[in-house]
GROMACS .gro file of N, CA and C in nm:
model
  492
    1MET      N    1   5.395   0.977   0.284
    1MET     CA    2   5.293   0.884   0.319
    1MET      C    3   5.166   0.962   0.356
    2THR      N    4   5.054   0.929   0.295
    2THR     CA    5   4.929   0.998   0.326
    2THR      C    6   4.863   0.931   0.445
    3SER      N    7   4.758   0.996   0.496
    3SER     CA    8   4.690   0.940   0.613
    3SER      C    9   4.623   0.807   0.581
    4GLN      N   10   4.589   0.787   0.454
    4GLN     CA   11   4.528   0.660   0.417
    4GLN      C   12   4.631   0.548   0.412
    5GLU      N   13   4.756   0.584   0.388
    5GLU     CA   14   4.860   0.483   0.375
    5GLU      C   15   4.927   0.450   0.507
    6ARG      N   16   4.920   0.540   0.604
    6ARG     CA   17   4.991   0.514   0.728
    6ARG      C   18   4.918   0.409   0.810
    7PRO      N   19   4.989   0.331   0.884
    7PRO     CA   20   4.926   0.226   0.963
    7PRO      C   21   4.842   0.287   1.076
    8VAL      N   22   4.735   0.217   1.110
    8VAL     CA   23   4.646   0.262   1.217
    8VAL      C   24   4.709   0.223   1.350
    9MET      N   25   4.721   0.322   1.435
    9MET     CA   26   4.779   0.297   1.567
    9MET      C   27   4.667   0.277   1.668
   10PRO      N   28   4.696   0.209   1.778
   10PRO     CA   29   4.593   0.185   1.880
   10PRO      C   30   4.527   0.314   1.930
   11GLY      N   31   4.601   0.420   1.942
   11GLY     CA   32   4.543   0.548   1.985
   11GLY      C   33   4.444   0.602   1.883
   12ASP      N   34   4.473   0.581   1.753
   12ASP     CA   35   4.383   0.623   1.646
   12ASP      C   36   4.252   0.546   1.653
   13LEU      N   37   4.261   0.416   1.682
   13LEU     CA   38   4.141   0.334   1.694
   13LEU      C   39   4.054   0.381   1.810
   14ARG      N   40   4.118   0.415   1.922
   14ARG     CA   41   4.044   0.462   2.039
   14ARG      C   42   3.972   0.592   2.005
   15LYS      N   43   4.041   0.684   1.937
   15LYS     CA   44   3.980   0.811   1.899
   15LYS      C   45   3.864   0.787   1.801
   16LEU      N   46   3.884   0.699   1.703
   16LEU     CA   47   3.780   0.667   1.607
   16LEU      C   48   3.659   0.605   1.677
   17ALA      N   49   3.684   0.514   1.768
   17ALA     CA   50   3.574   0.450   1.843
   17ALA      C   51   3.500   0.554   1.928
   18ASP      N   52   3.572   0.644   1.991
   18ASP     CA   53   3.509   0.749   2.073
   18ASP      C   54   3.424   0.842   1.985
   19ASP      N   55   3.477   0.878   1.868
   19ASP     CA   56   3.402   0.965   1.775
   19ASP      C   57   3.275   0.897   1.726
   20LEU      N   58   3.286   0.768   1.693
   20LEU     CA   59   3.168   0.694   1.647
   20LEU      C   60   3.064   0.682   1.759
   21GLN      N   61   3.110   0.658   1.881
   21GLN     CA   62   3.018   0.649   1.995
   21GLN      C   63   2.948   0.783   2.019
   22ARG      N   64   3.022   0.892   2.011
   22ARG     CA   65   2.963   1.024   2.030
   22ARG      C   66   2.858   1.053   1.922
   23LYS      N   67   2.891   1.020   1.796
   23LYS     CA   68   2.796   1.041   1.686
   23LYS      C   69   2.670   0.956   1.705
   24ALA      N   70   2.689   0.833   1.746
   24ALA     CA   71   2.575   0.744   1.768
   24ALA      C   72   2.483   0.801   1.877
   25GLU      N   73   2.541   0.854   1.981
   25GLU     CA   74   2.461   0.915   2.088
   25GLU      C   75   2.387   1.038   2.037
   26LEU      N   76   2.454   1.121   1.958
   26LEU     CA   77   2.390   1.241   1.903
   26LEU      C   78   2.273   1.203   1.812
   27TYR      N   79   2.295   1.107   1.725
   27TYR     CA   80   2.187   1.066   1.633
   27TYR      C   81   2.075   0.994   1.707
   28GLY      N   82   2.108   0.923   1.813
   28GLY     CA   83   2.004   0.863   1.896
   28GLY      C   84   1.918   0.970   1.963
   29ARG      N   85   1.984   1.074   2.012
   29ARG     CA   86   1.910   1.187   2.071
   29ARG      C   87   1.823   1.256   1.967
   30LEU      N   88   1.878   1.276   1.847
   30LEU     CA   89   1.802   1.338   1.739
   30LEU      C   90   1.679   1.254   1.704
   31GLN      N   91   1.698   1.123   1.693
   31GLN     CA   92   1.585   1.035   1.661
   31GLN      C   93   1.477   1.043   1.768
   32ALA      N   94   1.516   1.046   1.894
   32ALA     CA   95   1.418   1.057   2.003
   32ALA      C   96   1.342   1.190   1.994
   33GLN      N   97   1.413   1.298   1.963
   33GLN     CA   98   1.348   1.428   1.950
   33GLN      C   99   1.253   1.429   1.830
   34LEU      N  100   1.296   1.371   1.719
   34LEU     CA  101   1.210   1.367   1.600
   34LEU      C  102   1.085   1.283   1.626
   35ASN      N  103   1.100   1.174   1.699
   35ASN     CA  104   0.985   1.089   1.730
   35ASN      C  105   0.880   1.164   1.811
   36ARG      N  106   0.922   1.261   1.889
   36ARG     CA  107   0.829   1.341   1.970
   36ARG      C  108   0.779   1.466   1.897
   37THR      N  109   0.828   1.490   1.778
   37THR     CA  110   0.795   1.612   1.705
   37THR      C  111   0.660   1.599   1.635
   38SER      N  112   0.579   1.700   1.653
   38SER     CA  113   0.455   1.713   1.576
   38SER      C  114   0.428   1.863   1.564
   39VAL      N  115   0.350   1.896   1.465
   39VAL     CA  116   0.319   2.036   1.439
   39VAL      C  117   0.169   2.049   1.418
   40THR      N  118   0.112   2.155   1.473
   40THR     CA  119  -0.029   2.186   1.451
   40THR      C  120  -0.037   2.326   1.392
   41GLU      N  121  -0.113   2.339   1.285
   41GLU     CA  122  -0.129   2.467   1.217
   41GLU      C  123  -0.278   2.495   1.201
   42THR      N  124  -0.316   2.621   1.218
   42THR     CA  125  -0.455   2.663   1.205
   42THR      C  126  -0.467   2.760   1.088
   43SER      N  127  -0.575   2.747   1.013
   43SER     CA  128  -0.598   2.839   0.900
   43SER      C  129  -0.616   2.980   0.953
   44PRO      N  130  -0.586   3.082   0.872
   44PRO     CA  131  -0.598   3.220   0.917
   44PRO      C  132  -0.737   3.257   0.969
   45ASP      N  133  -0.841   3.198   0.911
   45ASP     CA  134  -0.976   3.230   0.956
   45ASP      C  135  -1.023   3.141   1.070
   46GLY      N  136  -0.938   3.046   1.113
   46GLY     CA  137  -0.973   2.960   1.224
   46GLY      C  138  -1.068   2.847   1.187
   47GLY      N  139  -1.096   2.827   1.061
   47GLY     CA  140  -1.193   2.726   1.020
   47GLY      C  141  -1.142   2.584   1.025
   48VAL      N  142  -1.011   2.566   1.011
   48VAL     CA  143  -0.955   2.431   1.009
   48VAL      C  144  -0.821   2.430   1.083
   49ARG      N  145  -0.797   2.319   1.153
   49ARG     CA  146  -0.669   2.298   1.221
   49ARG      C  147  -0.617   2.161   1.179
   50VAL      N  148  -0.487   2.154   1.145
   50VAL     CA  149  -0.425   2.032   1.097
   50VAL      C  150  -0.303   2.001   1.183
   51ALA      N  151  -0.292   1.876   1.226
   51ALA     CA  152  -0.173   1.830   1.299
   51ALA      C  153  -0.103   1.725   1.213
   52VAL      N  154   0.031   1.732   1.210
   52VAL     CA  155   0.110   1.634   1.137
   52VAL      C  156   0.218   1.578   1.230
   53ASP      N  157   0.256   1.451   1.204
   53ASP     CA  158   0.364   1.392   1.283
   53ASP      C  159   0.499   1.425   1.219
   54ALA      N  160   0.604   1.365   1.272
   54ALA     CA  161   0.741   1.398   1.228
   54ALA      C  162   0.767   1.360   1.083
   55THR      N  163   0.686   1.271   1.026
   55THR     CA  164   0.705   1.234   0.885
   55THR      C  165   0.617   1.316   0.792
   56GLY      N  166   0.532   1.403   0.850
   56GLY     CA  167   0.444   1.485   0.768
   56GLY      C  168   0.307   1.425   0.748
   57VAL      N  169   0.282   1.309   0.806
   57VAL     CA  170   0.152   1.244   0.792
   57VAL      C  171   0.051   1.316   0.881
   58PRO      N  172  -0.064   1.355   0.826
   58PRO     CA  173  -0.166   1.420   0.910
   58PRO      C  174  -0.214   1.324   1.019
   59THR      N  175  -0.221   1.375   1.141
   59THR     CA  176  -0.270   1.295   1.253
   59THR      C  177  -0.403   1.345   1.306
   60ALA      N  178  -0.440   1.468   1.269
   60ALA     CA  179  -0.569   1.521   1.314
   60ALA      C  180  -0.614   1.636   1.224
   61PHE      N  181  -0.744   1.638   1.199
   61PHE     CA  182  -0.808   1.750   1.131
   61PHE      C  183  -0.921   1.795   1.224
   62THR      N  184  -0.925   1.924   1.248
   62THR     CA  185  -1.033   1.979   1.330
   62THR      C  186  -1.101   2.088   1.249
   63PHE      N  187  -1.234   2.079   1.241
   63PHE     CA  188  -1.312   2.176   1.164
   63PHE      C  189  -1.408   2.248   1.257
   64THR      N  190  -1.416   2.379   1.240
   64THR     CA  191  -1.508   2.458   1.321
   64THR      C  192  -1.635   2.486   1.241
   65GLU      N  193  -1.730   2.549   1.304
   65GLU     CA  194  -1.854   2.586   1.235
   65GLU      C  195  -1.825   2.677   1.116
   66ARG      N  196  -1.724   2.759   1.128
   66ARG     CA  197  -1.686   2.848   1.017
   66ARG      C  198  -1.652   2.765   0.893
   67PHE      N  199  -1.585   2.653   0.912
   67PHE     CA  200  -1.549   2.565   0.801
   67PHE      C  201  -1.674   2.508   0.734
   68ARG      N  202  -1.772   2.473   0.812
   68ARG     CA  203  -1.895   2.414   0.758
   68ARG      C  204  -1.972   2.512   0.669
   69SER      N  205  -1.954   2.640   0.693
   69SER     CA  206  -2.028   2.738   0.613
   69SER      C  207  -1.959   2.771   0.480
   70MET      N  208  -1.841   2.714   0.456
   70MET     CA  209  -1.767   2.741   0.332
   70MET      C  210  -1.821   2.656   0.218
   71ASP      N  211  -1.803   2.706   0.096
   71ASP     CA  212  -1.834   2.622  -0.020
   71ASP      C  213  -1.720   2.522  -0.035
   72THR      N  214  -1.741   2.417  -0.112
   72THR     CA  215  -1.644   2.309  -0.119
   72THR      C  216  -1.508   2.351  -0.173
   73ALA      N  217  -1.505   2.442  -0.268
   73ALA     CA  218  -1.376   2.488  -0.323
   73ALA      C  219  -1.297   2.562  -0.215
   74THR      N  220  -1.364   2.644  -0.136
   74THR     CA  221  -1.297   2.717  -0.028
   74THR      C  222  -1.251   2.621   0.081
   75MET      N  223  -1.334   2.519   0.111
   75MET     CA  224  -1.294   2.418   0.209
   75MET      C  225  -1.166   2.349   0.167
   76SER      N  226  -1.163   2.305   0.042
   76SER     CA  227  -1.048   2.234  -0.011
   76SER      C  228  -0.923   2.321  -0.006
   77ALA      N  229  -0.935   2.445  -0.049
   77ALA     CA  230  -0.821   2.536  -0.050
   77ALA      C  231  -0.771   2.563   0.092
   78ALA      N  232  -0.863   2.583   0.186
   78ALA     CA  233  -0.824   2.610   0.325
   78ALA      C  234  -0.753   2.489   0.386
   79LEU      N  235  -0.806   2.371   0.360
   79LEU     CA  236  -0.747   2.249   0.414
   79LEU      C  237  -0.606   2.227   0.358
   80LEU      N  238  -0.591   2.237   0.226
   80LEU     CA  239  -0.461   2.215   0.164
   80LEU      C  240  -0.359   2.322   0.203
   81ALA      N  241  -0.402   2.446   0.210
   81ALA     CA  242  -0.310   2.554   0.248
   81ALA      C  243  -0.263   2.535   0.392
   82THR      N  244  -0.353   2.494   0.480
   82THR     CA  245  -0.317   2.473   0.620
   82THR      C  246  -0.223   2.353   0.632
   83LEU      N  247  -0.249   2.247   0.557
   83LEU     CA  248  -0.161   2.131   0.557
   83LEU      C  249  -0.022   2.168   0.507
   84ARG      N  250  -0.015   2.248   0.402
   84ARG     CA  251   0.116   2.291   0.349
   84ARG      C  252   0.192   2.375   0.451
   85ARG      N  253   0.121   2.464   0.521
   85ARG     CA  254   0.188   2.545   0.624
   85ARG      C  255   0.238   2.456   0.737
   86ALA      N  256   0.162   2.354   0.773
   86ALA     CA  257   0.207   2.260   0.877
   86ALA      C  258   0.334   2.188   0.831
   87HIS      N  259   0.338   2.148   0.705
   87HIS     CA  260   0.456   2.081   0.652
   87HIS      C  261   0.578   2.173   0.654
   88VAL      N  262   0.560   2.299   0.619
   88VAL     CA  263   0.672   2.393   0.620
   88VAL      C  264   0.722   2.415   0.762
   89ARG      N  265   0.630   2.427   0.858
   89ARG     CA  266   0.672   2.441   0.998
   89ARG      C  267   0.746   2.317   1.045
   90LEU      N  268   0.697   2.200   1.005
   90LEU     CA  269   0.765   2.076   1.041
   90LEU      C  270   0.906   2.075   0.984
   91ARG      N  271   0.918   2.108   0.857
   91ARG     CA  272   1.050   2.112   0.793
   91ARG      C  273   1.144   2.204   0.870
   92ASP      N  274   1.096   2.322   0.905
   92ASP     CA  275   1.179   2.418   0.977
   92ASP      C  276   1.220   2.366   1.114
   93GLU      N  277   1.128   2.297   1.183
   93GLU     CA  278   1.161   2.240   1.314
   93GLU      C  279   1.264   2.129   1.300
   94VAL      N  280   1.251   2.046   1.197
   94VAL     CA  281   1.348   1.938   1.176
   94VAL      C  282   1.485   1.997   1.143
   95VAL      N  283   1.489   2.100   1.062
   95VAL     CA  284   1.616   2.167   1.031
   95VAL      C  285   1.680   2.219   1.159
   96ASP      N  286   1.600   2.289   1.242
   96ASP     CA  287   1.654   2.345   1.366
   96ASP      C  288   1.702   2.236   1.461
   97LEU      N  289   1.622   2.131   1.478
   97LEU     CA  290   1.660   2.020   1.567
   97LEU      C  291   1.788   1.952   1.519
   98THR      N  292   1.795   1.927   1.390
   98THR     CA  293   1.910   1.857   1.334
   98THR      C  294   2.036   1.941   1.348
   99THR      N  295   2.026   2.068   1.316
   99THR     CA  296   2.142   2.157   1.326
   99THR      C  297   2.188   2.169   1.471
  100ALA      N  298   2.094   2.184   1.564
  100ALA     CA  299   2.129   2.200   1.705
  100ALA      C  300   2.185   2.070   1.764
  101THR      N  301   2.141   1.956   1.715
  101THR     CA  302   2.180   1.830   1.776
  101THR      C  303   2.307   1.772   1.716
  102VAL      N  304   2.316   1.764   1.583
  102VAL     CA  305   2.433   1.700   1.521
  102VAL      C  306   2.521   1.798   1.446
  103GLY      N  307   2.476   1.921   1.428
  103GLY     CA  308   2.559   2.020   1.361
  103GLY      C  309   2.570   1.996   1.212
  104ASP      N  310   2.679   2.042   1.156
  104ASP     CA  311   2.704   2.030   1.012
  104ASP      C  312   2.771   1.896   0.988
  105ASP      N  313   2.688   1.794   0.966
  105ASP     CA  314   2.737   1.658   0.950
  105ASP      C  315   2.670   1.595   0.830
  106GLY      N  316   2.739   1.510   0.758
  106GLY     CA  317   2.688   1.451   0.635
  106GLY      C  318   2.549   1.391   0.645
  107PRO      N  319   2.526   1.291   0.731
  107PRO     CA  320   2.392   1.232   0.741
  107PRO      C  321   2.286   1.334   0.788
  108GLY      N  322   2.324   1.424   0.877
  108GLY     CA  323   2.230   1.528   0.920
  108GLY      C  324   2.194   1.621   0.806
  109ASN      N  325   2.294   1.658   0.725
  109ASN     CA  326   2.268   1.742   0.609
  109ASN      C  327   2.178   1.671   0.509
  110ASP      N  328   2.197   1.539   0.493
  110ASP     CA  329   2.111   1.462   0.403
  110ASP      C  330   1.966   1.463   0.452
  111LEU      N  331   1.948   1.447   0.581
  111LEU     CA  332   1.812   1.450   0.639
  111LEU      C  333   1.746   1.586   0.614
  112VAL      N  334   1.820   1.692   0.638
  112VAL     CA  335   1.768   1.827   0.616
  112VAL      C  336   1.733   1.847   0.468
  113ALA      N  337   1.818   1.801   0.380
  113ALA     CA  338   1.792   1.816   0.235
  113ALA      C  339   1.665   1.740   0.195
  114LYS      N  340   1.643   1.623   0.253
  114LYS     CA  341   1.523   1.546   0.219
  114LYS      C  342   1.397   1.617   0.267
  115TYR      N  343   1.400   1.675   0.385
  115TYR     CA  344   1.283   1.750   0.433
  115TYR      C  345   1.259   1.875   0.349
  116ARG      N  346   1.366   1.941   0.309
  116ARG     CA  347   1.350   2.061   0.225
  116ARG      C  348   1.292   2.024   0.089
  117GLU      N  349   1.333   1.910   0.036
  117GLU     CA  350   1.281   1.865  -0.094
  117GLU      C  351   1.136   1.820  -0.081
  118ARG      N  352   1.106   1.748   0.025
  118ARG     CA  353   0.971   1.694   0.042
  118ARG      C  354   0.870   1.801   0.079
  119PHE      N  355   0.912   1.901   0.155
  119PHE     CA  356   0.821   2.005   0.202
  119PHE      C  357   0.872   2.144   0.163
  120PRO      N  358   0.862   2.180   0.034
  120PRO     CA  359   0.909   2.312  -0.010
  120PRO      C  360   0.814   2.421   0.039
  121ASP      N  361   0.859   2.544   0.026
  121ASP     CA  362   0.771   2.656   0.059
  121ASP      C  363   0.648   2.650  -0.029
  122PRO      N  364   0.530   2.682   0.027
  122PRO     CA  365   0.409   2.680  -0.056
  122PRO      C  366   0.413   2.794  -0.158
  123PRO      N  367   0.338   2.780  -0.266
  123PRO     CA  368   0.335   2.888  -0.365
  123PRO      C  369   0.269   3.011  -0.303
  124ALA      N  370   0.304   3.127  -0.357
  124ALA     CA  371   0.239   3.251  -0.312
  124ALA      C  372   0.090   3.240  -0.340
  125GLU      N  373   0.011   3.308  -0.260
  125GLU     CA  374  -0.136   3.298  -0.276
  125GLU      C  375  -0.180   3.333  -0.417
  126ASP      N  376  -0.110   3.426  -0.481
  126ASP     CA  377  -0.147   3.464  -0.616
  126ASP      C  378  -0.119   3.351  -0.716
  127ASP      N  379  -0.017   3.268  -0.683
  127ASP     CA  380   0.021   3.159  -0.772
  127ASP      C  381  -0.056   3.031  -0.747
  128ALA      N  382  -0.128   3.026  -0.636
  128ALA     CA  383  -0.198   2.902  -0.600
  128ALA      C  384  -0.310   2.874  -0.700
  129VAL      N  385  -0.321   2.748  -0.733
  129VAL     CA  386  -0.425   2.705  -0.825
  129VAL      C  387  -0.518   2.611  -0.749
  130VAL      N  388  -0.645   2.639  -0.757
  130VAL     CA  389  -0.743   2.552  -0.694
  130VAL      C  390  -0.822   2.484  -0.803
  131GLU      N  391  -0.819   2.352  -0.800
  131GLU     CA  392  -0.896   2.275  -0.896
  131GLU      C  393  -1.022   2.228  -0.825
  132VAL      N  394  -1.134   2.246  -0.888
  132VAL     CA  395  -1.260   2.204  -0.830
  132VAL      C  396  -1.310   2.084  -0.909
  133MET      N  397  -1.336   1.977  -0.837
  133MET     CA  398  -1.392   1.859  -0.902
  133MET      C  399  -1.543   1.870  -0.897
  134ARG      N  400  -1.605   1.845  -1.005
  134ARG     CA  401  -1.751   1.846  -1.011
  134ARG      C  402  -1.797   1.709  -1.057
  135PHE      N  403  -1.899   1.662  -0.992
  135PHE     CA  404  -1.955   1.533  -1.028
  135PHE      C  405  -2.090   1.557  -1.092
  136GLU      N  406  -2.110   1.495  -1.205
  136GLU     CA  407  -2.236   1.512  -1.277
  136GLU      C  408  -2.310   1.380  -1.277
  137SER      N  409  -2.439   1.389  -1.290
  137SER     CA  410  -2.517   1.267  -1.296
  137SER      C  411  -2.492   1.199  -1.430
  138GLU      N  412  -2.527   1.072  -1.439
  138GLU     CA  413  -2.504   0.996  -1.561
  138GLU      C  414  -2.577   1.056  -1.681
  139GLU      N  415  -2.693   1.114  -1.654
  139GLU     CA  416  -2.772   1.169  -1.765
  139GLU      C  417  -2.709   1.295  -1.823
  140THR      N  418  -2.645   1.377  -1.739
  140THR     CA  419  -2.591   1.504  -1.787
  140THR      C  420  -2.443   1.497  -1.821
  141ALA      N  421  -2.376   1.391  -1.779
  141ALA     CA  422  -2.232   1.384  -1.800
  141ALA      C  423  -2.200   1.354  -1.946
  142PRO      N  424  -2.114   1.437  -2.005
  142PRO     CA  425  -2.069   1.403  -2.139
  142PRO      C  426  -1.973   1.286  -2.129
  143GLY      N  427  -1.968   1.208  -2.230
  143GLY     CA  428  -1.876   1.095  -2.225
  143GLY      C  429  -1.887   1.014  -2.351
  144PRO      N  430  -1.815   0.905  -2.353
  144PRO     CA  431  -1.819   0.822  -2.473
  144PRO      C  432  -1.957   0.759  -2.488
  145SER      N  433  -1.999   0.749  -2.609
  145SER     CA  434  -2.129   0.686  -2.633
  145SER      C  435  -2.111   0.537  -2.626
  146ARG      N  436  -2.213   0.471  -2.584
  146ARG     CA  437  -2.209   0.325  -2.577
  146ARG      C  438  -2.278   0.269  -2.699
  147THR      N  439  -2.204   0.197  -2.775
  147THR     CA  440  -2.263   0.137  -2.895
  147THR      C  441  -2.294  -0.009  -2.868
  148GLN      N  442  -2.400  -0.053  -2.924
  148GLN     CA  443  -2.439  -0.193  -2.911
  148GLN      C  444  -2.367  -0.274  -3.017
  149HIS      N  445  -2.306  -0.381  -2.976
  149HIS     CA  446  -2.240  -0.471  -3.069
  149HIS      C  447  -2.328  -0.593  -3.091
  150PRO      N  448  -2.331  -0.643  -3.212
  150PRO     CA  449  -2.411  -0.764  -3.236
  150PRO      C  450  -2.353  -0.880  -3.157
  151PRO      N  451  -2.437  -0.971  -3.113
  151PRO     CA  452  -2.387  -1.085  -3.035
  151PRO      C  453  -2.286  -1.166  -3.116
  152ASN      N  454  -2.187  -1.213  -3.049
  152ASN     CA  455  -2.084  -1.295  -3.109
  152ASN      C  456  -2.112  -1.440  -3.073
  153PRO      N  457  -2.134  -1.528  -3.169
  153PRO     CA  458  -2.167  -1.667  -3.138
  153PRO      C  459  -2.054  -1.739  -3.066
  154ASP      N  460  -1.930  -1.692  -3.080
  154ASP     CA  461  -1.818  -1.757  -3.012
  154ASP      C  462  -1.808  -1.714  -2.866
  155ASP      N  463  -1.886  -1.615  -2.826
  155ASP     CA  464  -1.883  -1.562  -2.690
  155ASP      C  465  -1.975  -1.644  -2.602
  156THR      N  466  -1.924  -1.751  -2.547
  156THR     CA  467  -2.010  -1.839  -2.466
  156THR      C  468  -1.969  -1.841  -2.320
  157ASP      N  469  -1.866  -1.770  -2.284
  157ASP     CA  470  -1.823  -1.770  -2.143
  157ASP      C  471  -1.927  -1.701  -2.057
  158PHE      N  472  -1.974  -1.768  -1.958
  158PHE     CA  473  -2.064  -1.713  -1.857
  158PHE      C  474  -2.185  -1.647  -1.918
  159GLY      N  475  -2.237  -1.699  -2.021
  159GLY     CA  476  -2.363  -1.651  -2.076
  159GLY      C  477  -2.348  -1.537  -2.173
  160GLY      N  478  -2.232  -1.503  -2.219
  160GLY     CA  479  -2.222  -1.400  -2.320
  160GLY      C  480  -2.116  -1.297  -2.287
  161SER      N  481  -2.107  -1.200  -2.372
  161SER     CA  482  -2.006  -1.095  -2.361
  161SER      C  483  -2.039  -1.003  -2.246
  162VAL      N  484  -1.937  -0.952  -2.181
  162VAL     CA  485  -1.956  -0.852  -2.077
  162VAL      C  486  -1.981  -0.714  -2.136
  163TYR      N  487  -1.965  -0.700  -2.267
  163TYR     CA  488  -1.984  -0.571  -2.333
  163TYR      C  489  -2.126  -0.547  -2.379
  164ARG      N  490  -2.216  -0.640  -2.359
  164ARG     CA  491  -2.354  -0.621  -2.404
  164ARG      C  492  -2.434  -0.549  -2.300
   0.00000   0.00000   0.00000
């Protein structure tokens, strides 16, 4: 007879209930700790500081005068790199909290795996790609040419075609 086939005895139910109660308390403690978790990271040059909450959502950006003197591509790179470092620190703190609080447990391992997937290590500085968006005026921007279409006599809605 396997353990699945044997009848449940009252002592087994008490042990199961005690184990479930203990797990619930541990996960309640973990949730309370995670709710209080936040991480603040500062760029190496001190130009930007980013704070994130336990879910990784930015809660504060602080910019110094040094940040204001940067060109826009450098600003963008500094901000994103600092945000990524904050996410990695958050992930590491969640891993440590989860391991210390619930140990090697299925739901805890799932939580850790989700944070590792959501917040991977940032690429090496040599591998980082910075895309710069440039906005051009209408006169200088290349784009599709606008062709004039002859009026359509069947186009009577609201005074004519929206394409004219």
